Short mmCIF file of C-alpha atoms in Angstrom, two decimals:
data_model
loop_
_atom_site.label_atom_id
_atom_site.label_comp_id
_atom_site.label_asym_id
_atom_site.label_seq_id
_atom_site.Cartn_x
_atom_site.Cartn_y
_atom_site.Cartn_z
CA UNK A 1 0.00 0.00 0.00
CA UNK A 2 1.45 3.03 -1.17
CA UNK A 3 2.04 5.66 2.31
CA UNK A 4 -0.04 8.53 -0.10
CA UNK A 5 -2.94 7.73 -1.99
CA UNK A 6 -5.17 10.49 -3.86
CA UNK A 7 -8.38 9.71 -5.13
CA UNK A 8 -9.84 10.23 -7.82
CA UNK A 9 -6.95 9.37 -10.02
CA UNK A 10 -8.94 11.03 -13.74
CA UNK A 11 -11.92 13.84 -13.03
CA UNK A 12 -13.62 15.16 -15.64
CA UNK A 13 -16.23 18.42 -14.66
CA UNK A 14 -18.36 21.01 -16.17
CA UNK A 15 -17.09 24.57 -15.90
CA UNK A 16 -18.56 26.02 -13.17
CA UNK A 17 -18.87 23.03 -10.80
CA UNK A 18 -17.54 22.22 -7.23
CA UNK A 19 -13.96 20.38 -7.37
CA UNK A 20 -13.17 17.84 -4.45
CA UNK A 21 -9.74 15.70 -4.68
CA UNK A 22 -8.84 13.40 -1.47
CA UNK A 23 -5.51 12.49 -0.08
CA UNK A 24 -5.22 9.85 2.92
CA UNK A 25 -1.48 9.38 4.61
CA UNK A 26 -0.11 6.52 6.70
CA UNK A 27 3.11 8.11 8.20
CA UNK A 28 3.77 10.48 11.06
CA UNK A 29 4.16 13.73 8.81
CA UNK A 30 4.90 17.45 9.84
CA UNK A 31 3.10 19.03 6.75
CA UNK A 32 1.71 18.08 3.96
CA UNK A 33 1.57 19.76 0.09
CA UNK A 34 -0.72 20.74 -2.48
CA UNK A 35 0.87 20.95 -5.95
CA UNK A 36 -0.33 21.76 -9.57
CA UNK A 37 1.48 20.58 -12.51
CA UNK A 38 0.42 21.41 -16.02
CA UNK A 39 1.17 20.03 -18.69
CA UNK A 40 4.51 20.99 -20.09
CA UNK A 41 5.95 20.40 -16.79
CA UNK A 42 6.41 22.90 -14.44
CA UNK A 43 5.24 22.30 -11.09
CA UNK A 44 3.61 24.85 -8.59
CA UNK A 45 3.53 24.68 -4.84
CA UNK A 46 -0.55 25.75 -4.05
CA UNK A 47 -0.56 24.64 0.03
CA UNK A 48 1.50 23.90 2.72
CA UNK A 49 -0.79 22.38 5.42
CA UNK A 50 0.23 21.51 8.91
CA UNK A 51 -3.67 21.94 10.53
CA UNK A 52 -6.40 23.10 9.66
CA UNK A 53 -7.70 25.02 6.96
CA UNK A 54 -6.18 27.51 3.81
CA UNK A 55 -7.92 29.32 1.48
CA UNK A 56 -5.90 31.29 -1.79
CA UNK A 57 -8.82 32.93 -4.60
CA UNK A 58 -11.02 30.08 -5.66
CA UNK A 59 -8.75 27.60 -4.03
CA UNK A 60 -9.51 25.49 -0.32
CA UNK A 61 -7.59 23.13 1.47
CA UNK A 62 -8.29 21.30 4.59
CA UNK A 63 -6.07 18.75 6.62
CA UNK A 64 -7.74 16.66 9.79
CA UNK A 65 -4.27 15.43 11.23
CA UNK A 66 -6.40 12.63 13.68
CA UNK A 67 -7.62 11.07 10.13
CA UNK A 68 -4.62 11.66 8.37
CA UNK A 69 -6.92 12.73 5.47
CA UNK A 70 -6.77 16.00 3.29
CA UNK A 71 -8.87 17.61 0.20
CA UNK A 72 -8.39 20.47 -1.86
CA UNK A 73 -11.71 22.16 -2.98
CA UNK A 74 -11.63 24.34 -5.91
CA UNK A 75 -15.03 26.70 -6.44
CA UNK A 76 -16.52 27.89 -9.48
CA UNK A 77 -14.01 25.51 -12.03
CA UNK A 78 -12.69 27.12 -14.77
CA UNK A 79 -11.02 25.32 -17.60
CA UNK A 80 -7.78 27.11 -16.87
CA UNK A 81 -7.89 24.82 -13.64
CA UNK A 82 -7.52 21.53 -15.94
CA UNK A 83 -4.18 20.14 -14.33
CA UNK A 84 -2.72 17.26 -11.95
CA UNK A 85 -3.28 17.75 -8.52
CA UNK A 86 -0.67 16.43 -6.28
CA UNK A 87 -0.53 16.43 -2.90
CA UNK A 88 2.71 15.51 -0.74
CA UNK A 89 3.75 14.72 2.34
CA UNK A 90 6.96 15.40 4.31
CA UNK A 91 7.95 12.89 7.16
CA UNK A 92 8.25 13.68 10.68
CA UNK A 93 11.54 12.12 11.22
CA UNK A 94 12.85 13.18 7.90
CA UNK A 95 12.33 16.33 5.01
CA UNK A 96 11.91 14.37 2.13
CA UNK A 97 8.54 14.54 0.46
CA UNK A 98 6.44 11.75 -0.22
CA UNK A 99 4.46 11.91 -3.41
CA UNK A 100 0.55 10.87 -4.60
CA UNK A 101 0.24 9.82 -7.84
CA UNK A 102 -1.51 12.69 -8.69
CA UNK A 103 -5.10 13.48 -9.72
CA UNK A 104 -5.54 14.74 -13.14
CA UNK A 105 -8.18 17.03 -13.84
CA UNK A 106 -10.33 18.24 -16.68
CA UNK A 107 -12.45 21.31 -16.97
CA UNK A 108 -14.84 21.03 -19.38
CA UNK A 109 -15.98 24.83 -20.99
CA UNK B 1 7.05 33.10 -14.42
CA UNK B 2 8.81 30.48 -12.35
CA UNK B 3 11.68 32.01 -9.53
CA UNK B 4 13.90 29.03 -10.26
CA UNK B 5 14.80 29.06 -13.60
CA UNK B 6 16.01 25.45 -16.03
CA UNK B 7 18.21 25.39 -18.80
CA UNK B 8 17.99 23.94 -21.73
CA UNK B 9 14.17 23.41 -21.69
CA UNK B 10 14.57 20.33 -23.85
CA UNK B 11 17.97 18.16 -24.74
CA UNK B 12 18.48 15.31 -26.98
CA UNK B 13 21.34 13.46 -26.77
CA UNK B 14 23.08 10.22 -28.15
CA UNK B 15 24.12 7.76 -25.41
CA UNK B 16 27.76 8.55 -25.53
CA UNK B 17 27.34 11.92 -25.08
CA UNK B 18 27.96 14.23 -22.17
CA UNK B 19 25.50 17.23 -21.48
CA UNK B 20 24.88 19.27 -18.52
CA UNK B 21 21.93 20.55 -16.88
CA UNK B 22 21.46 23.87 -15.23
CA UNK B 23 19.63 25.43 -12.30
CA UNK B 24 19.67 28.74 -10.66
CA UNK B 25 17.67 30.51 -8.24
CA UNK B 26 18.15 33.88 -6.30
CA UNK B 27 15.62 33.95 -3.55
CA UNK B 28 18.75 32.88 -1.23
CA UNK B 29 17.47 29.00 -0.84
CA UNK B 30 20.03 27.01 0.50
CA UNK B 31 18.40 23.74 -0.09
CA UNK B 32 18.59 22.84 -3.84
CA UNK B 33 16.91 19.76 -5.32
CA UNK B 34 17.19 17.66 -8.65
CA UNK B 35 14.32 15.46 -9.28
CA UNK B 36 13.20 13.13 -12.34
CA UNK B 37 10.08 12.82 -13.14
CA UNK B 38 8.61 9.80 -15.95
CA UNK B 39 5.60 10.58 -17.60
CA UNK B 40 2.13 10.22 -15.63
CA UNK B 41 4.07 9.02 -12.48
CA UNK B 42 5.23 12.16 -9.46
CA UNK B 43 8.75 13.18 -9.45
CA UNK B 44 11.24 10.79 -8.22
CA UNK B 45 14.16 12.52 -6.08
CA UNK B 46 17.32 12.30 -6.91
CA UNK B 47 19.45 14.93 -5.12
CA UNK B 48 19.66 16.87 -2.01
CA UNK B 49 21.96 20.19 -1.56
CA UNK B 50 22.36 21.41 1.95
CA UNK B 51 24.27 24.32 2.09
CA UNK B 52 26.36 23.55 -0.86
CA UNK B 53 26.75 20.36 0.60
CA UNK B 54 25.36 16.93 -1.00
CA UNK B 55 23.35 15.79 1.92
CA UNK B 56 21.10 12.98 -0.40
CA UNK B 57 21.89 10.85 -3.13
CA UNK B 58 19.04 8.28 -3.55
CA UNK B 59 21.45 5.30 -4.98
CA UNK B 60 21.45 7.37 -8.35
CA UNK B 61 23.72 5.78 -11.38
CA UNK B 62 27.22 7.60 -11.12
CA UNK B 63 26.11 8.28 -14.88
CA UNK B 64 24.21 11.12 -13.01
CA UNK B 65 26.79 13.47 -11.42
CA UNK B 66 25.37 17.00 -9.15
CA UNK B 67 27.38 20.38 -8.78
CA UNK B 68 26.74 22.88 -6.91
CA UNK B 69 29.19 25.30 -7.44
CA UNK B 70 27.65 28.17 -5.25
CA UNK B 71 24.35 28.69 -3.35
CA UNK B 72 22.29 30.00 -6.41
CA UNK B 73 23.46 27.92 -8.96
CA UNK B 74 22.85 23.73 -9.74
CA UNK B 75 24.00 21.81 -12.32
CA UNK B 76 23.56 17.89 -13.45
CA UNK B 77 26.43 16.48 -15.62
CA UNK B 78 25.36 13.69 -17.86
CA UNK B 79 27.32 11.36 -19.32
CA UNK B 80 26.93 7.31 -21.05
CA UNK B 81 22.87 7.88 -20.23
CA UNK B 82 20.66 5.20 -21.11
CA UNK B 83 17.29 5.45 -23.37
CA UNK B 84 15.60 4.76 -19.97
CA UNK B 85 17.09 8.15 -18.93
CA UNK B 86 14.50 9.97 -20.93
CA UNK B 87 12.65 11.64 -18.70
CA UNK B 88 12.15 14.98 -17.44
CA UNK B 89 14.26 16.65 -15.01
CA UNK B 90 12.88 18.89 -12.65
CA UNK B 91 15.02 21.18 -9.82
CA UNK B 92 13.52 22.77 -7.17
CA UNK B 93 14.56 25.00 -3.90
CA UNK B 94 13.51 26.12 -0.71
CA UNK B 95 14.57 28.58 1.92
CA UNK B 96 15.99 25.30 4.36
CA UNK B 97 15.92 21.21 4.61
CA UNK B 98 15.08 21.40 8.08
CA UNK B 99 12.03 23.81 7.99
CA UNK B 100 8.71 23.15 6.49
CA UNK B 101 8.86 25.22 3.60
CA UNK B 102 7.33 25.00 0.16
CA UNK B 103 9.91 24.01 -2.43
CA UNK B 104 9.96 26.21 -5.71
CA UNK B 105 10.15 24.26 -8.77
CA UNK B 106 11.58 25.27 -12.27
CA UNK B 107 9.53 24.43 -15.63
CA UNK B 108 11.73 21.38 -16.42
CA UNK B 109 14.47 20.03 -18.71
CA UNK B 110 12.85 17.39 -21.12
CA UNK B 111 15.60 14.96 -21.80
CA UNK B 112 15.10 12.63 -24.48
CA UNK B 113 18.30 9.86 -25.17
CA UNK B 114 18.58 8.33 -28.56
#
């Protein structure tokens, strides 16, 4: 079992629509990451999460540390959202991250 | 525009070659990371800078070798890479190891071995 899993791995949405992507953890961590990657490459660090809740524009993410469990909302979608989602984890005992697979999503106009 | 900045955005090379790859950054980071990255799967570490100092090396061929000649400036040297080497190589930085910090990625170097 891999120590990050995301779910879902492919979304597809309407513009417009409410955006949910899940990541579960089964190691101590000290934060965990939201990243966006389009395609081309270049990766961009959205969250750093150690408790609680973050908000940046149209963009939510919540961590419940007891369930070892985060999401990242995004409101209102807009096809300019259509990335992969990846969220990562950094150890307590060490600062490597550990990586998701990644959740790619699609915004359909 | 991305704060850490790749070079050459793509690079083909024949297997006997040897190429480098180049990173800087000049938000005063002093941690300094090379990653590869295969297509649909998360980046893959490779190597940790510390100070200047290689402080990871996750059992990488020697056929990769890091430089990090000061504390804004990575490189990669490449040499006898295999067609499974195609990949794309991604550095990233952040203000300190120890500390939770976000690391700042670059856009890439798309390496593709003949």
């Amino acid at each position: 079992k891999n120590e990050v899993e995301q779910s879902p791995q492919n979304l597809t949405a309407q513009e417009g629509e409410f955006i949910t992507i899940n990541c579960s953890y089964s190691v101590g961590i000290s934060a965990l990451h939201w990243l966006q990657q389009h395609p081309g490459g270049g990766i961009v660090s959205l969250f750093m999460l150690s408790s609680g809740k973050k908000k940046h524009g149209r963009l939510i993410a919540t961590i419940n540390i007891q369930e070892k469990h985060s999401s990242l909302h995004i409101t209102a979608s807009h096809p300019r959202d259509s990335a992969v989602y990846i969220c990562a984890v950094r150890r307590d005992s060490n600062y490597q991250l550990i990586w998701g697979a990644g959740t790619k999503l699609i915004i359909k106009p | 525009d991305t704060e850490v900045t790749q070079t050459p955005k793509h690079l083909v090379m024949g297997m006997t070659n040897k190429k480098s790859l180049k990173c800087e950054q000049h938000m005063g980071h002093r941690a300094m990371y090379w990653y590869k990255q295969k297509a649909k799967k998360p980046p893959e570490l490779m190597f940790v800078y510390s100070y200047e100092k290689l402080s990871i090396n996750e059992s990488v061929p020697s056929r990769f070798s890091p430089e990090c000649p000061n504390s804004s400036l990575l490189n990669l040297h490449l040499h006898a890479l295999q067609p499974e080497d195609s990949a794309l190589y991604l550095c990233a930085s952040s203000h300190d190891p120890s500390l939770n910090q976000p690391q700042h990625f670059g856009d890439g170097t798309r390496l593709s071995i003949l």
